[in-house]
CSV table of N, CA and C in Angstrom, one decimal:
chain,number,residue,atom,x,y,z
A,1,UNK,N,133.4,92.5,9.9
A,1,UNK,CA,133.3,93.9,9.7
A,1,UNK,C,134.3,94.5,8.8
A,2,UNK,N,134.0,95.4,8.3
A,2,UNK,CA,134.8,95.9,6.8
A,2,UNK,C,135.7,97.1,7.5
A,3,UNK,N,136.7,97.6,6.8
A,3,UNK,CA,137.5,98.3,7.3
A,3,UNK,C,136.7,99.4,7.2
A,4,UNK,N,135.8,100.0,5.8
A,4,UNK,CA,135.2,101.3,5.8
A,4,UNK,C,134.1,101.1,7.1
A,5,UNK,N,133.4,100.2,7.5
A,5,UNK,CA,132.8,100.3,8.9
A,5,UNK,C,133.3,100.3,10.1
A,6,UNK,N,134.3,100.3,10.2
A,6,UNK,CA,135.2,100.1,11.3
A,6,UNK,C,135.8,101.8,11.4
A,7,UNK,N,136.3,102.3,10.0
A,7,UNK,CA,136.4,103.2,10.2
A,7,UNK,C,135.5,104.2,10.2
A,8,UNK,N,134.2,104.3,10.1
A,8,UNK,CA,133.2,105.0,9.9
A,8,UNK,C,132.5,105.5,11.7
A,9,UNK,N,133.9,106.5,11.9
A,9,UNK,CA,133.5,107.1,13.3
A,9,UNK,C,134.2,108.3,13.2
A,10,UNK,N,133.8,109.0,14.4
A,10,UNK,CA,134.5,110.1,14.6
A,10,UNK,C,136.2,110.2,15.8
A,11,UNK,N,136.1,111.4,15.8
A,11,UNK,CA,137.2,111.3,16.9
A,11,UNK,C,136.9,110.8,18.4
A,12,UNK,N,137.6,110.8,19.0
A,12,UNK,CA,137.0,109.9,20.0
A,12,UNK,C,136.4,111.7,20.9
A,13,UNK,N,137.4,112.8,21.2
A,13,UNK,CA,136.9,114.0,22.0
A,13,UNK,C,136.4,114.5,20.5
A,14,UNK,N,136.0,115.6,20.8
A,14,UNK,CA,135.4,116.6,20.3
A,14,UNK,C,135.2,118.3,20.6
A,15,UNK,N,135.5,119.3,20.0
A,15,UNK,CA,135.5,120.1,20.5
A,15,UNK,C,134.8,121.4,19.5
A,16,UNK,N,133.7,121.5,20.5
A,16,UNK,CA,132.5,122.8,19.5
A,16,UNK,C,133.1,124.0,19.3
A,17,UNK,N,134.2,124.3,19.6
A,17,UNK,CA,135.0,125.4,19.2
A,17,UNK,C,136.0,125.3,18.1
A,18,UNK,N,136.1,123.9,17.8
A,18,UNK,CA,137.1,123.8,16.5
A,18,UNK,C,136.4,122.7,15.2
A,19,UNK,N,135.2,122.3,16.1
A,19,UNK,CA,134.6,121.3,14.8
A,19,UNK,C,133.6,122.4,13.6
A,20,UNK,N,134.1,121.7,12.6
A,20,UNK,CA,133.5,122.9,11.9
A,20,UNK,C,132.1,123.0,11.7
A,21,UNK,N,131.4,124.1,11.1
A,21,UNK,CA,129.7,124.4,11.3
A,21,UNK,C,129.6,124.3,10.0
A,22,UNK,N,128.5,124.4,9.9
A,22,UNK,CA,128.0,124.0,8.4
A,22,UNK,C,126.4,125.0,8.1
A,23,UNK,N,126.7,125.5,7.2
A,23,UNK,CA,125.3,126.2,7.1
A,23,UNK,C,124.6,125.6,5.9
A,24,UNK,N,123.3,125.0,6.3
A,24,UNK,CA,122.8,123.8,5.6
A,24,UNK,C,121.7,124.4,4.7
A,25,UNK,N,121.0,125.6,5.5
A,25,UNK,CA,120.0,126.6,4.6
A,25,UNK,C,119.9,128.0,4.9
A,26,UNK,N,119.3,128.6,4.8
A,26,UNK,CA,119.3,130.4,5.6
A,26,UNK,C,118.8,130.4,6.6
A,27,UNK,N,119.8,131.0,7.6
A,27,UNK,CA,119.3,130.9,8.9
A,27,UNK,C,119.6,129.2,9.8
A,28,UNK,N,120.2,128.3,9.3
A,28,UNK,CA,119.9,127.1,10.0
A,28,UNK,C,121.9,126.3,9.8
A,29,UNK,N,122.1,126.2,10.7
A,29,UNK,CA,123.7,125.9,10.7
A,29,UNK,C,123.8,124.2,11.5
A,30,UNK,N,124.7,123.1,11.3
A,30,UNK,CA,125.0,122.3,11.7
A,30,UNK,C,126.5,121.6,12.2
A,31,UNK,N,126.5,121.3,13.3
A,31,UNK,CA,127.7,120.9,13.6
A,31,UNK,C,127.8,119.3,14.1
A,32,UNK,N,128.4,118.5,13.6
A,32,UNK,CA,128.6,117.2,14.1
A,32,UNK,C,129.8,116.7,15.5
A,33,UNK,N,129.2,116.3,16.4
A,33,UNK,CA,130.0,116.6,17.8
A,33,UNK,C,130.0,115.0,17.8
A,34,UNK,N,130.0,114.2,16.9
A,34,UNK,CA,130.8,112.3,17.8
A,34,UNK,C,129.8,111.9,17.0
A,35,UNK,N,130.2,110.6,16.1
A,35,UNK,CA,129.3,109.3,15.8
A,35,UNK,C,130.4,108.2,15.4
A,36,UNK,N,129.7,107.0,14.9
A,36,UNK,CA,130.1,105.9,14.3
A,36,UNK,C,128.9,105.2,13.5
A,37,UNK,N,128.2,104.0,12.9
A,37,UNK,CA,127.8,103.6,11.9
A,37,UNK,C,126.0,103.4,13.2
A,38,UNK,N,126.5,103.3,14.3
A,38,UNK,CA,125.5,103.3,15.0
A,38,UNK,C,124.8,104.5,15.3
A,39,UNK,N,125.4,105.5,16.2
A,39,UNK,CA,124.5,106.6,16.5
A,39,UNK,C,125.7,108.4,16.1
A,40,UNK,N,124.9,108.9,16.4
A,40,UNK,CA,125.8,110.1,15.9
A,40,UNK,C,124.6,111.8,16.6
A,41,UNK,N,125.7,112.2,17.2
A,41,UNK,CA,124.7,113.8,17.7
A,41,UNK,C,125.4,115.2,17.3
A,42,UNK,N,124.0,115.7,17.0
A,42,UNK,CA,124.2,116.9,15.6
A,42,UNK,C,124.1,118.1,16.9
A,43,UNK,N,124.8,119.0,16.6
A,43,UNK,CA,124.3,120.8,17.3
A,43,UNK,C,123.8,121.1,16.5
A,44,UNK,N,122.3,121.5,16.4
A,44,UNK,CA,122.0,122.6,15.4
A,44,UNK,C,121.2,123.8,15.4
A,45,UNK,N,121.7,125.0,15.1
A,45,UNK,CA,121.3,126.5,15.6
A,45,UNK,C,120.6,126.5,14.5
A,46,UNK,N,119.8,127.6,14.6
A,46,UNK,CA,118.6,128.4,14.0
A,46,UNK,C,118.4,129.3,14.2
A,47,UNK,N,118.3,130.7,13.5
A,47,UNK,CA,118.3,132.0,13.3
A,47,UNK,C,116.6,132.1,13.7
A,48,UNK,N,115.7,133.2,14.1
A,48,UNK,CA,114.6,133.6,14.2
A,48,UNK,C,113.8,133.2,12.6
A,49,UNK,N,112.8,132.8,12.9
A,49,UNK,CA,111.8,132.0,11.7
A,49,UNK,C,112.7,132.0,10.3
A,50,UNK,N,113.7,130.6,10.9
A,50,UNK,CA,114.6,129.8,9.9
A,50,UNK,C,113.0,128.6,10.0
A,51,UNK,N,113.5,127.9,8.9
A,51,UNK,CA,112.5,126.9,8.4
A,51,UNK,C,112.9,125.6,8.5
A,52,UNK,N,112.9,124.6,9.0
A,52,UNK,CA,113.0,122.9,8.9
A,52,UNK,C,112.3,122.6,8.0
A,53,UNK,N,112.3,122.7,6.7
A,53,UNK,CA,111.0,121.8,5.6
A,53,UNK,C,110.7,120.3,6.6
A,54,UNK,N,109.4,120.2,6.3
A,54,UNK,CA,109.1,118.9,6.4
A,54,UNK,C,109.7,117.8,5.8
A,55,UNK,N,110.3,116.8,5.6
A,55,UNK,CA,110.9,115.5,5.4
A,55,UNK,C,110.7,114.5,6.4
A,56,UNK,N,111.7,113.2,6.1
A,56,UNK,CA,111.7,112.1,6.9
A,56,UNK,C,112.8,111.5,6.5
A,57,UNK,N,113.0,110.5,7.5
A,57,UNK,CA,114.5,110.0,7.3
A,57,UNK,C,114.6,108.2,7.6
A,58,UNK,N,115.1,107.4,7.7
A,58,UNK,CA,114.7,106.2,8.4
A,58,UNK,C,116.1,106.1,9.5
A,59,UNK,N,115.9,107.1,10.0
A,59,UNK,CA,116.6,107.0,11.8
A,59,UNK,C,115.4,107.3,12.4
A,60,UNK,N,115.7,106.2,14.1
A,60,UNK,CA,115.4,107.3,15.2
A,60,UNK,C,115.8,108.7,15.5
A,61,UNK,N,115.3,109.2,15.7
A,61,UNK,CA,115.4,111.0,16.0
A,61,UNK,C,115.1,111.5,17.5
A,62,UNK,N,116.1,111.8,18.6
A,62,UNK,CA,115.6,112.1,19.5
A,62,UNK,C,116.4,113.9,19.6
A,63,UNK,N,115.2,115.0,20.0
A,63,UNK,CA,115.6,116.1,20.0
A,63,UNK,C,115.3,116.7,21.2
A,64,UNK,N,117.2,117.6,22.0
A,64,UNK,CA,116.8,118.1,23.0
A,64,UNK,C,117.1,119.7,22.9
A,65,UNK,N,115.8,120.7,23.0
A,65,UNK,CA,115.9,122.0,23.0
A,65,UNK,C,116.7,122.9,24.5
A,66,UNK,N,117.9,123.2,23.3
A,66,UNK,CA,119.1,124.1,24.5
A,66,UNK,C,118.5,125.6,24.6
A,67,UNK,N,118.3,125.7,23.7
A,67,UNK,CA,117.9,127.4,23.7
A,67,UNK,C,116.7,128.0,22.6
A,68,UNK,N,115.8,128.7,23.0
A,68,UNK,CA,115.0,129.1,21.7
A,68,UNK,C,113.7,128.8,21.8
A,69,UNK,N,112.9,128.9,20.5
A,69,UNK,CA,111.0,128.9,20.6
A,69,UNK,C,111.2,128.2,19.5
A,70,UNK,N,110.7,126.9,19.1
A,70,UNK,CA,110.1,126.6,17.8
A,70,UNK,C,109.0,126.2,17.8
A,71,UNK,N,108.5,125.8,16.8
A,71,UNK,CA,107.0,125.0,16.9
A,71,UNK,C,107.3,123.9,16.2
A,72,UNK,N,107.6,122.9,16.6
A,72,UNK,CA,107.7,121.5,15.6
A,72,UNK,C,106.5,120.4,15.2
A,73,UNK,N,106.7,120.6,14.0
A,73,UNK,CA,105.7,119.5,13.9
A,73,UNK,C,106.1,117.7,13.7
A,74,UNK,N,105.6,116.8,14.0
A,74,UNK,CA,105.8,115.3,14.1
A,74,UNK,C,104.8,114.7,13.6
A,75,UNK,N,104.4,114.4,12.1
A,75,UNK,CA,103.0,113.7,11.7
A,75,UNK,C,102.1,115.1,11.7
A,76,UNK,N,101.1,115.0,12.1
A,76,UNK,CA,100.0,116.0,11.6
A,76,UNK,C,100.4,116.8,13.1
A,77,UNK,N,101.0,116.6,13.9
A,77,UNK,CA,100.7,117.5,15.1
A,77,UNK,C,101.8,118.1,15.1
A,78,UNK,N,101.5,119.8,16.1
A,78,UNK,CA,102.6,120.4,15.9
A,78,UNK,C,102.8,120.6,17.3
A,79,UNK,N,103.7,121.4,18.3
A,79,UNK,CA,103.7,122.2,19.9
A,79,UNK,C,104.4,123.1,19.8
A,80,UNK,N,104.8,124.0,20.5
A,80,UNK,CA,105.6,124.8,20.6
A,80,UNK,C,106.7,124.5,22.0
A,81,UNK,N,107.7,124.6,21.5
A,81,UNK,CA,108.6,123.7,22.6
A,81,UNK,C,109.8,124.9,22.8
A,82,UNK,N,110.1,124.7,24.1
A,82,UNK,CA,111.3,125.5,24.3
A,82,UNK,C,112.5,125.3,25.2
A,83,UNK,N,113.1,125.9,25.3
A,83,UNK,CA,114.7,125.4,25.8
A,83,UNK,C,114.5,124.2,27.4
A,84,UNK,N,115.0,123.5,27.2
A,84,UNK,CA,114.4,121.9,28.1
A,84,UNK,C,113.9,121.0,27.2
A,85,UNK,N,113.0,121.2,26.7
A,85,UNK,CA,111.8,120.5,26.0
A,85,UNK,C,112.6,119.3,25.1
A,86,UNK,N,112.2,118.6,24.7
A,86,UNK,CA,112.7,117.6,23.8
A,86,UNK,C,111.7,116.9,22.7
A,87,UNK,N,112.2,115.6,21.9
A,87,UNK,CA,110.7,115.2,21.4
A,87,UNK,C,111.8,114.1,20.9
A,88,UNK,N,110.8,112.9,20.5
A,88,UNK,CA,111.4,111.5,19.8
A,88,UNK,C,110.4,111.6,18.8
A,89,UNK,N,111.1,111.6,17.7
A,89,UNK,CA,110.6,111.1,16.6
A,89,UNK,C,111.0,109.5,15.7
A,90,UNK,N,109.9,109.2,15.5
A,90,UNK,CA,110.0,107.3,14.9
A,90,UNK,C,110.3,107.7,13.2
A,91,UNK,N,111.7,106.7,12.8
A,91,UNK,CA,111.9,106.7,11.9
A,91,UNK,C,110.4,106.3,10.7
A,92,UNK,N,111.1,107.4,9.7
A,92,UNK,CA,110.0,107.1,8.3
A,92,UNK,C,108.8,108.4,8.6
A,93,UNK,N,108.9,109.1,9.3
A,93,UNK,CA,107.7,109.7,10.2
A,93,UNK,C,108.0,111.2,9.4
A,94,UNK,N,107.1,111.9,9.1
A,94,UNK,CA,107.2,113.4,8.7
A,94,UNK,C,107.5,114.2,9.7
A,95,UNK,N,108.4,115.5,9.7
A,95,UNK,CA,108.9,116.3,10.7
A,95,UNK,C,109.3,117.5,10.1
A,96,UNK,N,109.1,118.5,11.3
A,96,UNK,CA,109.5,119.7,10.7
A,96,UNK,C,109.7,121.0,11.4
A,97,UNK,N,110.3,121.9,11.3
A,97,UNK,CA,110.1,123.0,12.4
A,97,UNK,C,110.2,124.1,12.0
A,98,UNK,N,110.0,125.3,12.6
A,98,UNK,CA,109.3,126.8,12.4
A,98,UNK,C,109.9,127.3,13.9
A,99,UNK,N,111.3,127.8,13.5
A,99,UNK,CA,112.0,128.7,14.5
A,99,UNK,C,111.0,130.1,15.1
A,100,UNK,N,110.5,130.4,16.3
A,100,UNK,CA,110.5,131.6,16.9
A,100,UNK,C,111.0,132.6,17.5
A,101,UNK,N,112.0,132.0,17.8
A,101,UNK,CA,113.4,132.5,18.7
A,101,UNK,C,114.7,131.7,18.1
A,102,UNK,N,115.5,132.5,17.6
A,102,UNK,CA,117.0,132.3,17.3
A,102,UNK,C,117.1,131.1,18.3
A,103,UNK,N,117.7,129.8,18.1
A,103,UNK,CA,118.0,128.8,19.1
A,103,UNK,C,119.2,127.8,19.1
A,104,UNK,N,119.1,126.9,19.7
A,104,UNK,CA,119.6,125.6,19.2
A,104,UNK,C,119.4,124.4,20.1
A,105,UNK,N,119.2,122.9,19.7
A,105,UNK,CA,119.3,121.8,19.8
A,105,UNK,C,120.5,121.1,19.4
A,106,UNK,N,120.1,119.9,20.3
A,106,UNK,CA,121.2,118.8,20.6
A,106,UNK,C,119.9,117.8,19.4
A,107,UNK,N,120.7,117.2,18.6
A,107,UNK,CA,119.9,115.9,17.6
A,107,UNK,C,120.9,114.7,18.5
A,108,UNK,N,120.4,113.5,18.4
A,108,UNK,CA,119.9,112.0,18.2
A,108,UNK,C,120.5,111.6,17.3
A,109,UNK,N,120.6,110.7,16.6
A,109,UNK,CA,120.5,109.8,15.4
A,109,UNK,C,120.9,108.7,15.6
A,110,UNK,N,119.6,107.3,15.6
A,110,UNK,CA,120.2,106.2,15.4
A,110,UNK,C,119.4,105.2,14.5
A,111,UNK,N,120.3,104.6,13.2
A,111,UNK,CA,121.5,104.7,13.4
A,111,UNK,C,122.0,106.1,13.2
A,112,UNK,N,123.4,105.8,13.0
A,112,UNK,CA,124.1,107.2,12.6
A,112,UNK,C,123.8,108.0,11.3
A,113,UNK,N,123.9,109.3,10.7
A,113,UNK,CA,123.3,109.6,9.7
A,113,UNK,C,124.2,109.7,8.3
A,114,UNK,N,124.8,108.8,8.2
A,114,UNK,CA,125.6,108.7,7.1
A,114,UNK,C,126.3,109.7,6.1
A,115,UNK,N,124.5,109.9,5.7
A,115,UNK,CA,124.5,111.0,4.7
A,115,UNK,C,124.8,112.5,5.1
A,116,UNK,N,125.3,112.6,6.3
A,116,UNK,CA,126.2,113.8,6.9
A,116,UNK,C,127.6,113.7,6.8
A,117,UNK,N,127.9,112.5,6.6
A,117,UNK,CA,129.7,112.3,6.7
A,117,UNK,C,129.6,111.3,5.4
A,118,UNK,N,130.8,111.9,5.3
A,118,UNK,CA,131.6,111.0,3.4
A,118,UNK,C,132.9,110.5,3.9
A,119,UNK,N,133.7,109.6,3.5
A,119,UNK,CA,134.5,108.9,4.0
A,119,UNK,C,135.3,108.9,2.8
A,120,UNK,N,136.1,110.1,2.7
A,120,UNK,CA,137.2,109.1,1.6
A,120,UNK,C,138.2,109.3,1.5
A,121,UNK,N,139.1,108.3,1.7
A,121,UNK,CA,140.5,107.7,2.2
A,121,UNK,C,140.7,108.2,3.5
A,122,UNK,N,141.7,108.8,3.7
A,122,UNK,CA,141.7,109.2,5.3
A,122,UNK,C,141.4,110.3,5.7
A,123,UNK,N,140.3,111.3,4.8
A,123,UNK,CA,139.7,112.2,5.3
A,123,UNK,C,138.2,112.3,5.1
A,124,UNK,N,137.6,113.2,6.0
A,124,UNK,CA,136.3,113.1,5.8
A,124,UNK,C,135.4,114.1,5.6
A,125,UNK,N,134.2,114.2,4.5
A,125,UNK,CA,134.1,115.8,3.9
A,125,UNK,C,132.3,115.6,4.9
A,126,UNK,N,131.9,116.6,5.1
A,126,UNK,CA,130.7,116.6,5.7
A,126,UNK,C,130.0,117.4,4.4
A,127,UNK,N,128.9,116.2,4.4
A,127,UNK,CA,127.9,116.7,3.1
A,127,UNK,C,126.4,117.7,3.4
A,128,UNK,N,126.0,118.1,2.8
A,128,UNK,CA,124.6,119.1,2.9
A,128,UNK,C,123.9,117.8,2.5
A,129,UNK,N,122.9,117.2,3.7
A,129,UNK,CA,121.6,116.3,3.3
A,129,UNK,C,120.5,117.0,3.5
A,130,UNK,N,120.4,118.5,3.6
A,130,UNK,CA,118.8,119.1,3.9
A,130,UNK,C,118.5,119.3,2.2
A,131,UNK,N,116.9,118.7,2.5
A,131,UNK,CA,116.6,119.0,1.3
A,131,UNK,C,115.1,119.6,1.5
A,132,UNK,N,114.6,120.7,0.9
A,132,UNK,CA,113.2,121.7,0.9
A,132,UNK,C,113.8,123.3,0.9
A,133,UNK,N,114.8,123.4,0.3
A,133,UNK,CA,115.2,124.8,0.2
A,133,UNK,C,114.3,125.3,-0.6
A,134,UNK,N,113.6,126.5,-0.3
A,134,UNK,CA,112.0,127.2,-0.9
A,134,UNK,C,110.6,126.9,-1.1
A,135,UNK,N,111.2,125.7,0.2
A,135,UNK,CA,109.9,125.4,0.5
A,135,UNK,C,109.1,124.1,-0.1
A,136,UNK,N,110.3,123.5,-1.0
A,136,UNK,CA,109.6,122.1,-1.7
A,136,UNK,C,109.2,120.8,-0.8
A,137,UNK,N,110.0,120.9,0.2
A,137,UNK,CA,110.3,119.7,1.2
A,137,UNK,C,110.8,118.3,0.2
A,138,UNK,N,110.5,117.6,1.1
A,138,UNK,CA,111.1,116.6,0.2
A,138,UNK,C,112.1,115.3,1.4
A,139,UNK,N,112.8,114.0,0.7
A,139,UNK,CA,113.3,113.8,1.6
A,139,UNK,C,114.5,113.6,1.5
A,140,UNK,N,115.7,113.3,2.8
A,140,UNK,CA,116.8,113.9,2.8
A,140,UNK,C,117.8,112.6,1.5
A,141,UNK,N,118.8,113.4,0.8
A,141,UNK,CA,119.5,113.3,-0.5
A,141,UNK,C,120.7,113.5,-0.3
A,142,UNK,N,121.9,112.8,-0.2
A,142,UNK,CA,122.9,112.6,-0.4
A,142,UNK,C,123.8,113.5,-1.9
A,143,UNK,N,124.2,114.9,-1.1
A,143,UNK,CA,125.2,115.6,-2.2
A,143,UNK,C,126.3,115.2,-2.4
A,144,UNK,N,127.7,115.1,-3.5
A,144,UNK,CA,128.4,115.0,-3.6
A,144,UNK,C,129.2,116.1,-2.6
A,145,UNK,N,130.8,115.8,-2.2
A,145,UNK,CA,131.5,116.8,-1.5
A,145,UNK,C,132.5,116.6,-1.4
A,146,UNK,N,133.5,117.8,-1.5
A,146,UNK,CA,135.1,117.1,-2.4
A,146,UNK,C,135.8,117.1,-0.9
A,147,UNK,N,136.7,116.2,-1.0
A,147,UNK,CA,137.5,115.6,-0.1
A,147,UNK,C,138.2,116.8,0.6
């Protein structure tokens, strides 16, 4: 194992009052609470009919709804799911959501999602991977992000 995989984790605690947020499109904010090269889980809030463009990614995806209304869709199907509710999505798979109530979920990711964390030297910059701002969709793209 290489040193950049070895070090490719987070802190061991974590704390949602000091880890920073990230606002990834309008209306839609993300916070990373623990990973390493394997798995890694996102907070992410949503303002009242904020948009998920449809994409896909090649992680597992498992999503649990803390608070809110959305209607998600997974492949051609959609539900409307609310605070409890959850859903597993299979890597490579189209997905997407349509906030109806200001909310937030707990994300999944395995493996980990790389393309949210940059690694360089002994600090680590968290990148913007959403990509369908105005509605293009598309799938998720690795930005540059200064140390």
């Amino acid at each position: 194992m290489s040193n950049q995989q070895r070090n490719f984790k987070s802190s061991l605690f974590l704390r949602g009052t000091q880890e920073e947020v990230l606002t990834v499109d309008e209306g839609v904010k993300r916070q990373i609470l623990g990973f390493d090269d394997r798995i890694m889980m996102v907070r992410a809030s949503f303002e009242e009919n904020a948009v998920g463009y449809i994409h896909s990614h090649p992680h597992s995806q498992v999503v649990y709804v803390e608070s809110g209304v959305f209607d998600f869709t997974i492949g051609e199907e959609t539900q409307r799911l609310h605070a409890g509710d959850g859903t597993y999505i299979p890597p490579d798979v189209d997905h997407g959501a349509v906030w109806r109530a200001k909310g937030v979920f707990l994300e999944l990711f395995i493996p980990s999602r790389g393309d949210f964390v940059a690694e360089k030297g002994d600090s680590k910059s968290l990148l913007l991977a959403w990509v369908g701002v105005g509605g293009r969709g598309g799938v998720v793209r690795l930005y540059e992000a200064e140390p």
